[in-house]
Amino acid sequence: MAKLALVSVYDKEGIVPFCEALRQLGFDILSTGGTAKLLEQSGVPVTPIDEHTGFPEILDGRVKTLHPRVHGGLLARRDVPEHVRQIEEHGIRAIDLVVVNLYPFAKTIQREGVTDEEAIEMIDIGGPAMLRSAAKNHEFVLPVIDPADYDRVLRALRQGEVPRALRRELAAKVFRAISRYDALIADYLAGHLDPSAEVAEDWPQVFHVTGVAKQDLRYGENPHQRAQFYMEPNATKATIARADQLQGKELSYNNIQDADSALQILRAFDDFEQPVAVAVKHMNPCGIGRGETLEQAFERAYEADPVSIFGGIVALNREVDRRLAERLAGIFLEIVIAPSFTEEAREVLAKKKNLRLLTVDMSQPLWRPGDVTFRRVTGGFLAQTVDLAKPIDARSWRVVTKRTPTDAEYEALRFAWRAVQFVKSNAIVVAERDKTLGIGAGQMNRVGAAEIALKQAGARAKGAVLASDAFFPMRDTVDAAARAGIAAIVQPGGSIRDEDSIAAADEAGIAMVFTGERHFLH
């Protein structure tokens, strides 16, 4: 009896010549729906699946191959006499080759405006079932999921015996692809929860992370490292992964990291409901400003540290006009991120051919319920919920000093507390109500971070406020702040030596508040 191939593909590229070659090798061909129609129209003899099973396709094609005559033919072991007896008894023909590729779920959910119903209809059921059966029984059934393997498979078949190594390789490819496919669907469904719905607090015992290759990067963090940019299938237009690049050189690995940091910091100020500008270098803010206009916000971010902004990334939360574009064009920047640019602004910035312009939809939330972040470690990875920038009620903070902050100081503390959340620990921010003045980032001791921030602020520190991402282990940071003329401090509190810091603040007439919430960032 001739060998039997089951062919059911969504991506029909190359399938006709492949099946013609199978026929020449003596295969009979079973097929479904659109694939069968294409093969028939192309002159390839084919048996429709409903003739093979004796059961029609039903439910708009949702059920067509889920039948014992299909899966019995796929799962029967030819070296087990009882299996052979049973399929013969039930008139089931053994299937030797399965050619299936899946509904394009990833492409569907990336399409602008796709509905939930459209996405769910692209969840393939029969395809993965056939592939899994074939891959499990790969000693006897050759599973082919990738059109790129058609030529290899034909070469092996022409040689008469398909090597066991190739069978196993193709089976592994099937299970790997289906695993990604299922994880992608799970990520999509989890990412489309009702924002008001409760998110389960229990962590899964097995965690799947799914990414679709988006961009080949020239190299990684350093030129000797290889790198690739993957996009989460359910990423929204609010994210860096779905940003539109209007001009400039291709994004690098470091560009993408810095741009994402800038966007996260910028969006954390959404609840301030003002134009905001953020300048970032090496994933740390070097200046944050807000104002009545976007131009004013940018100038304040620039004034915070006009040296470090050189070669940095600027993120803005309003449309960029010609006047601001002319200002930006006068500075060497790697990337400018904004919700949009006017045509006049585009004309100005087009002269900076290497400058990358990115637009991001800032009307959508950046994070969704249940979102987590990951950090790779040797042999595994860490997962944690996102440290969301929640609306700040400064009046709910606990005043621990004799002096209570003034209204103006509270507003400055609120701004500084939001900024310090996005500075690498140990982190100190010196600020006024509408701009950072000094940022001490990534120091191994807290007073060292404070000294950097205060030195950068210089004389501007007098009357300003200071924010710390974690508690003061001793009073030295408060003493340094007092020497610089700091008026008020915000910190989480919680040190066994809190009383020492409180005493130091009282001695200097500094108002200090405890938030009760830490914001380490590593």
Coordinates of C-alpha atoms in Angstrom, one line a residue:
M1 CA 0.0 0.0 0.0
A2 CA 1.2 3.5 -0.8
K3 CA 2.4 5.7 2.0
L4 CA 0.0 8.4 3.3
A5 CA 0.6 12.1 3.9
L6 CA -1.8 14.4 5.7
V7 CA -1.5 18.0 4.5
S8 CA -3.3 21.0 6.1
V9 CA -1.5 24.3 6.0
Y10 CA -2.4 28.0 6.5
D11 CA 0.8 29.2 4.9
K12 CA 0.5 27.7 1.5
E13 CA 3.8 28.9 0.0
G14 CA 5.6 26.0 -1.6
I15 CA 3.0 23.4 -0.7
V16 CA 2.0 22.6 -4.3
P17 CA 5.5 21.6 -5.5
F18 CA 6.1 19.8 -2.3
C19 CA 2.9 17.7 -2.7
E20 CA 3.7 17.1 -6.4
A21 CA 7.1 15.7 -5.2
L22 CA 5.4 13.5 -2.6
R23 CA 3.1 12.1 -5.3
Q24 CA 6.2 11.3 -7.4
L25 CA 7.6 9.4 -4.4
G26 CA 4.4 7.3 -4.2
F27 CA 2.5 9.1 -1.4
D28 CA -1.3 9.4 -1.4
I29 CA -2.4 12.7 0.0
L30 CA -5.1 13.6 2.5
S31 CA -6.0 17.2 2.9
T32 CA -8.5 19.7 4.4
G33 CA -10.5 22.7 3.4
G34 CA -8.6 25.4 1.6
T35 CA -5.4 23.3 1.2
A36 CA -7.4 20.5 -0.5
K37 CA -9.0 23.0 -2.8
L38 CA -5.7 24.5 -3.8
L39 CA -4.1 21.1 -4.5
E40 CA -7.1 20.0 -6.6
Q41 CA -7.0 23.2 -8.6
S42 CA -3.3 22.7 -9.2
G43 CA -3.8 19.2 -10.5
V44 CA -2.5 17.3 -7.5
P45 CA -4.7 14.2 -6.7
V46 CA -6.0 14.5 -3.1
T47 CA -8.5 12.8 -0.8
P48 CA -10.6 15.3 1.2
I49 CA -10.5 14.6 4.9
D50 CA -14.2 14.2 5.2
E51 CA -14.1 11.3 2.7
H52 CA -11.3 9.7 4.8
T53 CA -13.1 10.0 8.1
G54 CA -16.7 9.5 6.8
F55 CA -17.6 12.6 8.8
P56 CA -18.2 16.1 7.5
E57 CA -16.4 19.2 8.6
I58 CA -18.6 21.0 11.1
L59 CA -18.8 24.2 13.2
D60 CA -17.3 26.4 10.5
G61 CA -14.4 24.1 10.2
R62 CA -13.6 24.0 13.9
V63 CA -14.0 20.3 13.8
K64 CA -12.6 18.4 10.8
T65 CA -9.5 16.4 11.8
L66 CA -10.4 15.6 15.5
H67 CA -11.3 12.0 14.6
P68 CA -10.0 8.5 15.4
R69 CA -9.4 7.8 11.7
V70 CA -6.9 10.7 11.8
H71 CA -5.3 10.4 15.3
G72 CA -5.4 6.6 15.2
G73 CA -3.4 6.7 12.0
L74 CA -1.0 9.1 13.6
L75 CA -0.5 7.5 17.0
A76 CA -0.4 3.8 16.1
R77 CA 3.0 2.2 16.6
R78 CA 4.0 0.0 13.7
D79 CA 6.2 -2.2 15.9
V80 CA 3.4 -3.1 18.3
P81 CA 1.3 -5.9 16.9
E82 CA -1.7 -5.0 19.0
H83 CA -1.7 -1.4 17.6
V84 CA -1.5 -2.8 14.1
R85 CA -4.4 -5.2 14.7
Q86 CA -6.6 -2.5 16.2
I87 CA -6.2 0.0 13.3
E88 CA -6.8 -2.8 10.8
E89 CA -9.9 -3.9 12.8
H90 CA -11.3 -0.4 12.7
G91 CA -10.3 0.3 9.1
I92 CA -7.8 3.0 10.0
R93 CA -5.0 3.7 7.6
A94 CA -1.6 4.5 9.0
I95 CA -0.3 8.0 8.2
D96 CA 3.4 8.4 7.5
L97 CA 3.9 12.1 7.0
V98 CA 2.1 15.2 8.5
V99 CA 2.5 18.7 7.0
V100 CA 0.8 21.3 9.1
N101 CA 1.4 24.9 10.0
L102 CA -0.7 26.9 12.3
Y103 CA -3.2 29.7 12.2
P104 CA -1.1 33.0 12.4
F105 CA -2.2 34.0 15.9
A106 CA 0.9 36.2 16.5
K107 CA 0.3 38.3 13.3
T108 CA -3.4 38.5 14.0
I109 CA -3.0 40.1 17.5
Q110 CA -0.4 42.5 16.2
R111 CA -2.8 43.9 13.7
E112 CA -4.2 47.3 14.5
G113 CA -7.8 47.3 15.7
V114 CA -8.1 43.5 15.9
T115 CA -11.1 42.4 18.0
D116 CA -11.0 39.8 20.7
E117 CA -13.3 37.6 18.6
E118 CA -11.0 37.7 15.6
A119 CA -8.0 36.8 17.9
I120 CA -9.8 33.9 19.4
E121 CA -10.8 32.5 16.0
M122 CA -7.1 32.3 15.2
I123 CA -6.4 29.9 18.0
D124 CA -5.6 26.7 16.2
I125 CA -6.9 23.4 17.7
G126 CA -6.7 20.7 15.1
G127 CA -3.3 21.7 13.8
P128 CA -1.5 21.4 17.1
A129 CA -3.3 18.2 17.9
M130 CA -2.2 16.6 14.6
L131 CA 1.4 17.9 15.0
R132 CA 1.6 16.6 18.6
S133 CA 0.4 13.2 17.7
A134 CA 2.8 13.0 14.8
A135 CA 5.7 14.3 16.8
K136 CA 5.0 11.9 19.7
N137 CA 5.1 9.0 17.2
H138 CA 8.0 10.5 15.2
E139 CA 9.7 7.1 14.9
F140 CA 7.0 6.2 12.4
V141 CA 5.4 9.6 11.4
L142 CA 7.4 12.5 10.0
P143 CA 6.1 15.8 11.4
V144 CA 6.7 18.9 9.3
I145 CA 5.7 22.3 10.6
D146 CA 8.1 24.6 8.8
P147 CA 8.0 25.2 5.0
A148 CA 11.7 25.8 5.2
D149 CA 12.1 22.1 5.9
Y150 CA 10.3 20.9 2.7
D151 CA 13.5 20.5 0.7
R152 CA 15.4 18.7 3.5
V153 CA 12.5 16.3 3.9
L154 CA 12.3 15.5 0.2
R155 CA 16.0 14.9 0.0
A156 CA 15.7 12.4 2.9
L157 CA 12.7 10.7 1.4
R158 CA 14.4 10.3 -1.9
Q159 CA 17.3 8.5 -0.2
G160 CA 14.8 5.9 1.0
E161 CA 15.2 6.1 4.8
V162 CA 14.7 9.2 6.9
P163 CA 17.5 9.4 9.5
R164 CA 16.3 9.1 13.1
A165 CA 18.2 12.3 13.9
L166 CA 16.1 14.2 11.4
R167 CA 12.9 12.7 12.7
R168 CA 13.8 13.7 16.3
E169 CA 14.9 17.2 15.2
L170 CA 11.6 17.8 13.4
A171 CA 9.7 16.5 16.4
A172 CA 11.5 18.8 18.8
K173 CA 10.8 21.7 16.4
V174 CA 7.1 20.9 16.6
F175 CA 6.9 20.8 20.4
R176 CA 9.0 23.9 20.6
A177 CA 6.8 25.8 18.2
I178 CA 3.6 24.6 19.9
S179 CA 4.9 25.5 23.3
R180 CA 5.6 29.1 22.1
Y181 CA 2.2 29.2 20.4
D182 CA 0.3 28.1 23.5
A183 CA 2.4 30.5 25.7
L184 CA 1.6 33.3 23.3
I185 CA -2.2 32.6 23.6
A186 CA -1.9 32.5 27.4
D187 CA -0.1 35.8 27.4
Y188 CA -2.7 37.4 25.1
L189 CA -5.6 36.2 27.3
A190 CA -3.9 37.3 30.5
G191 CA -3.0 40.6 28.9
H192 CA -6.7 41.3 28.1
L193 CA -8.1 41.0 31.5
D194 CA -10.7 43.5 32.7
P195 CA -8.6 46.2 34.5
S196 CA -11.0 46.1 37.4
A197 CA -10.7 42.3 37.7
E198 CA -8.7 40.7 40.5
V199 CA -5.4 39.3 39.3
A200 CA -4.4 35.9 40.9
E201 CA -1.6 36.3 43.4
D202 CA -0.3 32.8 43.2
W203 CA 2.7 32.3 40.9
P204 CA 2.6 29.5 38.3
Q205 CA 4.8 26.5 38.8
V206 CA 6.0 26.9 35.2
F207 CA 6.5 30.3 33.7
H208 CA 6.5 30.8 29.9
V209 CA 8.0 33.9 28.4
T210 CA 7.1 34.4 24.7
G211 CA 8.7 36.8 22.3
V212 CA 8.4 37.3 18.5
A213 CA 11.6 38.3 16.7
K214 CA 11.3 42.0 15.9
Q215 CA 14.8 43.2 15.0
D216 CA 18.3 41.8 14.4
L217 CA 20.6 44.0 16.3
R218 CA 24.1 44.8 15.1
Y219 CA 25.5 43.8 18.5
G220 CA 24.5 43.8 22.2
E221 CA 25.7 46.0 25.0
N222 CA 29.2 45.7 23.6
P223 CA 30.4 45.0 20.1
H224 CA 31.5 41.4 20.9
Q225 CA 28.0 40.4 22.1
R226 CA 25.3 39.1 19.8
A227 CA 21.8 40.4 20.3
Q228 CA 18.2 40.2 19.1
F229 CA 15.1 42.3 19.9
Y230 CA 12.0 40.3 20.7
M231 CA 8.5 41.7 21.1
E232 CA 5.8 40.4 23.3
P233 CA 2.9 39.3 21.1
N234 CA 0.4 41.4 23.1
A235 CA 2.5 44.5 23.3
T236 CA 0.5 47.7 22.8
K237 CA 1.3 50.9 20.9
A238 CA 2.1 52.4 24.2
T239 CA 5.4 50.4 24.5
I240 CA 8.8 50.9 23.1
A241 CA 8.5 47.5 21.3
R242 CA 5.6 49.0 19.2
A243 CA 7.0 52.5 18.8
D244 CA 7.0 53.9 15.3
Q245 CA 10.4 55.1 14.1
L246 CA 10.0 58.1 11.9
Q247 CA 13.7 58.7 11.0
G248 CA 17.3 58.0 11.9
K249 CA 19.7 55.1 12.3
E250 CA 18.6 51.7 13.3
L251 CA 18.0 51.3 17.0
S252 CA 20.8 49.6 18.9
Y253 CA 20.6 47.4 22.0
N254 CA 21.6 50.2 24.3
N255 CA 19.2 52.7 22.5
I256 CA 16.3 50.3 23.2
Q257 CA 17.1 50.0 26.9
D258 CA 17.6 53.7 27.3
A259 CA 14.5 54.6 25.3
D260 CA 12.4 52.2 27.4
S261 CA 13.7 53.7 30.6
A262 CA 12.9 57.2 29.4
L263 CA 9.4 56.2 28.4
Q264 CA 8.8 54.5 31.8
I265 CA 9.9 57.6 33.7
L266 CA 7.9 59.9 31.5
R267 CA 4.7 57.9 31.8
A268 CA 5.2 57.7 35.6
F269 CA 4.4 61.5 35.6
D270 CA 1.0 61.0 33.9
D271 CA -0.9 61.8 37.1
F272 CA 0.9 65.2 37.3
E273 CA -1.2 66.2 34.2
Q274 CA 1.4 68.7 32.9
P275 CA 3.9 68.8 30.1
V276 CA 6.9 66.8 31.2
A277 CA 10.3 66.2 29.7
V278 CA 12.8 63.5 30.7
A279 CA 16.5 63.2 29.7
V280 CA 18.1 59.8 30.2
K281 CA 21.6 58.4 30.0
H282 CA 22.6 54.8 30.7
M283 CA 19.0 54.0 31.9
N284 CA 19.2 56.7 34.6
P285 CA 17.4 60.1 34.4
C286 CA 19.9 63.0 34.2
G287 CA 17.1 65.6 34.2
I288 CA 13.3 65.7 34.6
G289 CA 11.3 68.9 34.2
R290 CA 7.7 69.9 34.1
G291 CA 6.1 73.2 33.1
E292 CA 3.1 75.1 31.6
T293 CA 4.5 74.3 28.2
L294 CA 6.5 71.5 26.7
E295 CA 9.3 73.8 25.8
Q296 CA 9.4 75.1 29.4
A297 CA 9.5 71.5 30.7
F298 CA 12.3 70.6 28.4
E299 CA 14.4 73.6 29.4
R300 CA 14.0 72.6 33.0
A301 CA 15.1 69.1 32.3
Y302 CA 18.1 70.4 30.3
E303 CA 19.1 72.8 33.0
A304 CA 19.2 70.0 35.5
D305 CA 22.3 68.6 33.9
P306 CA 23.3 70.2 30.6
V307 CA 26.5 68.0 30.4
S308 CA 25.0 64.6 30.8
I309 CA 22.2 65.1 28.3
F310 CA 24.8 65.1 25.5
G311 CA 24.3 61.9 23.5
G312 CA 21.3 61.0 25.6
I313 CA 17.6 60.3 25.0
V314 CA 14.8 62.8 25.5
A315 CA 11.2 61.8 26.1
L316 CA 8.3 64.3 25.9
N317 CA 4.6 63.8 26.7
R318 CA 3.2 66.4 24.3
E319 CA 3.4 67.0 20.5
V320 CA 6.7 68.5 19.5
D321 CA 6.4 71.8 17.5
R322 CA 8.8 73.6 15.3
R323 CA 10.2 75.9 18.0
L324 CA 11.0 73.0 20.3
A325 CA 12.4 71.0 17.4
E326 CA 14.9 73.8 16.6
R327 CA 16.0 73.7 20.3
L328 CA 16.4 69.9 20.2
A329 CA 18.3 70.1 16.9
G330 CA 20.9 72.2 18.6
I331 CA 21.9 69.4 21.0
F332 CA 23.5 66.1 20.2
L333 CA 20.8 63.5 21.0
E334 CA 20.5 59.9 20.1
I335 CA 16.7 59.6 20.3
V336 CA 13.6 61.9 20.8
I337 CA 10.4 60.2 21.9
A338 CA 7.0 61.9 21.8
P339 CA 3.4 61.1 21.0
S340 CA 3.7 63.1 17.8
F341 CA 5.7 65.7 15.9
T342 CA 4.2 68.5 13.7
E343 CA 5.2 68.5 10.0
E344 CA 7.3 71.6 10.7
A345 CA 9.1 69.9 13.5
R346 CA 9.7 66.9 11.2
E347 CA 11.3 69.2 8.6
V348 CA 13.6 70.7 11.2
L349 CA 14.7 67.4 12.7
A350 CA 15.1 65.7 9.3
K351 CA 18.3 67.6 8.9
K352 CA 19.7 65.5 11.8
K353 CA 19.8 62.3 9.7
N354 CA 21.2 60.1 12.5
L355 CA 18.7 61.3 15.1
R356 CA 16.1 58.7 15.8
L357 CA 12.5 60.0 16.2
L358 CA 10.0 57.6 17.9
T359 CA 6.3 58.1 18.4
V360 CA 4.4 56.2 21.1
D361 CA 0.7 56.2 21.9
M362 CA 0.6 57.8 25.3
S363 CA -3.2 57.6 25.5
Q364 CA -3.0 53.9 26.5
P365 CA -1.7 52.6 29.8
L366 CA 1.9 51.5 29.7
W367 CA 1.3 48.5 32.1
R368 CA -1.6 46.1 32.4
P369 CA -3.0 44.1 35.3
G370 CA -0.7 41.2 36.1
D371 CA 2.3 42.5 34.2
V372 CA 5.7 41.3 35.6
T373 CA 9.3 42.1 35.0
F374 CA 12.2 39.6 34.7
R375 CA 15.8 39.5 35.6
R376 CA 18.0 36.7 34.3
V377 CA 20.4 34.9 36.7
T378 CA 22.6 31.9 36.1
G379 CA 20.4 28.9 35.8
G380 CA 17.1 30.7 36.0
F381 CA 15.3 34.1 36.2
L382 CA 13.5 36.2 38.7
A383 CA 10.0 37.5 38.2
Q384 CA 8.3 40.3 40.1
T385 CA 5.3 42.5 39.8
V386 CA 5.9 45.9 38.3
D387 CA 6.8 48.7 40.7
L388 CA 3.9 50.9 39.5
A389 CA 3.9 54.6 39.9
K390 CA 0.8 55.0 41.9
P391 CA -0.9 58.4 42.4
I392 CA 0.9 60.3 45.2
D393 CA -1.1 61.6 48.2
A394 CA 1.7 63.5 49.9
R395 CA -0.6 64.5 52.8
S396 CA -0.8 60.8 53.7
W397 CA 2.9 60.7 54.4
R398 CA 3.9 60.6 58.1
V399 CA 5.6 63.8 59.3
V400 CA 8.3 62.7 61.7
T401 CA 10.0 66.0 62.5
K402 CA 9.0 69.0 64.5
R403 CA 8.5 71.1 61.4
T404 CA 5.8 70.1 58.9
P405 CA 6.5 70.8 55.2
T406 CA 4.9 73.8 53.7
D407 CA 2.5 73.5 50.8
A408 CA 5.3 74.4 48.3
E409 CA 7.6 71.9 49.9
Y410 CA 5.0 69.2 49.7
E411 CA 4.6 69.8 46.0
A412 CA 8.4 69.6 45.5
L413 CA 8.6 66.5 47.7
R414 CA 5.9 64.8 45.5
F415 CA 7.9 65.6 42.4
A416 CA 11.2 64.4 43.9
W417 CA 9.6 61.2 45.3
R418 CA 8.3 60.2 41.8
A419 CA 11.7 61.0 40.2
V420 CA 13.8 58.9 42.7
Q421 CA 11.7 55.8 42.0
F422 CA 13.5 55.6 38.6
V423 CA 17.1 56.2 39.7
K424 CA 19.3 53.2 40.2
S425 CA 20.0 52.4 43.9
N426 CA 21.4 53.8 46.1
A427 CA 19.5 56.8 44.8
I428 CA 19.2 60.4 45.9
V429 CA 17.3 63.2 44.1
V430 CA 17.5 66.9 44.9
A431 CA 14.7 68.9 43.3
E432 CA 12.4 71.9 43.2
R433 CA 8.7 71.6 42.5
D434 CA 9.2 71.4 38.8
K435 CA 12.7 70.1 38.1
T436 CA 15.5 67.9 39.3
L437 CA 18.6 69.7 40.4
G438 CA 20.9 66.9 41.2
I439 CA 20.8 63.1 40.9
G440 CA 23.0 60.6 42.7
A441 CA 22.6 57.2 41.2
G442 CA 24.0 53.6 41.7
Q443 CA 26.2 54.3 44.6
M444 CA 27.3 51.6 47.1
N445 CA 26.5 53.8 50.1
R446 CA 23.7 56.3 50.5
V447 CA 25.7 59.3 51.7
G448 CA 27.9 58.9 48.6
A449 CA 24.8 59.2 46.4
A450 CA 23.7 62.2 48.4
E451 CA 27.0 64.0 48.1
I452 CA 26.9 63.5 44.3
A453 CA 23.3 64.9 44.0
L454 CA 24.1 67.8 46.3
K455 CA 27.3 68.7 44.5
Q456 CA 25.5 68.6 41.2
A457 CA 22.8 70.9 42.6
G458 CA 25.4 73.3 44.0
A459 CA 23.9 76.5 45.3
R460 CA 20.5 75.6 44.0
A461 CA 20.2 73.0 46.8
K462 CA 19.5 75.8 49.3
G463 CA 15.7 75.7 50.0
A464 CA 15.3 72.6 47.8
V465 CA 14.1 69.1 48.8
L466 CA 15.8 65.8 48.8
A467 CA 14.3 62.3 48.1
S468 CA 15.8 58.9 49.0
D469 CA 14.7 55.6 47.5
A470 CA 15.3 53.8 50.8
F471 CA 15.8 54.6 54.5
F472 CA 18.9 56.3 55.9
P473 CA 21.0 53.8 57.8
M474 CA 22.5 56.6 59.8
R475 CA 22.3 60.4 60.1
D476 CA 25.1 61.3 57.8
T477 CA 22.9 61.9 54.8
V478 CA 20.7 64.3 56.7
D479 CA 23.8 66.1 58.0
A480 CA 25.0 66.4 54.4
A481 CA 21.6 67.8 53.3
A482 CA 21.6 70.3 56.2
R483 CA 25.1 71.6 55.2
A484 CA 23.7 72.2 51.6
G485 CA 20.6 74.0 52.9
I486 CA 18.0 71.4 52.0
A487 CA 14.6 72.4 53.4
A488 CA 12.7 69.1 53.4
I489 CA 13.3 65.4 52.9
V490 CA 11.2 62.4 51.8
Q491 CA 12.3 58.9 52.5
P492 CA 10.6 55.5 53.3
G493 CA 11.8 55.3 56.9
G494 CA 12.2 51.9 58.6
S495 CA 15.8 52.0 59.8
I496 CA 16.7 51.0 63.3
R497 CA 18.4 54.4 63.5
D498 CA 15.5 56.5 62.2
E499 CA 15.6 58.5 65.5
D500 CA 19.1 59.6 64.7
S501 CA 18.1 60.9 61.3
I502 CA 15.0 62.6 62.8
A503 CA 17.2 64.3 65.4
A504 CA 19.6 65.5 62.8
A505 CA 16.7 67.0 60.8
D506 CA 15.2 68.7 63.8
E507 CA 18.6 70.2 64.7
A508 CA 18.8 71.7 61.2
G509 CA 15.1 72.8 61.0
I510 CA 14.5 70.3 58.1
A511 CA 11.0 68.9 57.6
M512 CA 11.1 65.2 57.0
V513 CA 8.3 62.8 56.0
F514 CA 8.2 58.9 55.8
T515 CA 6.3 57.3 53.0
G516 CA 6.5 53.7 54.3
E517 CA 7.3 52.5 50.8
R518 CA 10.7 51.7 49.4
H519 CA 11.8 51.9 45.7
F520 CA 15.0 50.0 45.2
L521 CA 16.0 49.8 41.5
H522 CA 18.9 47.6 40.4

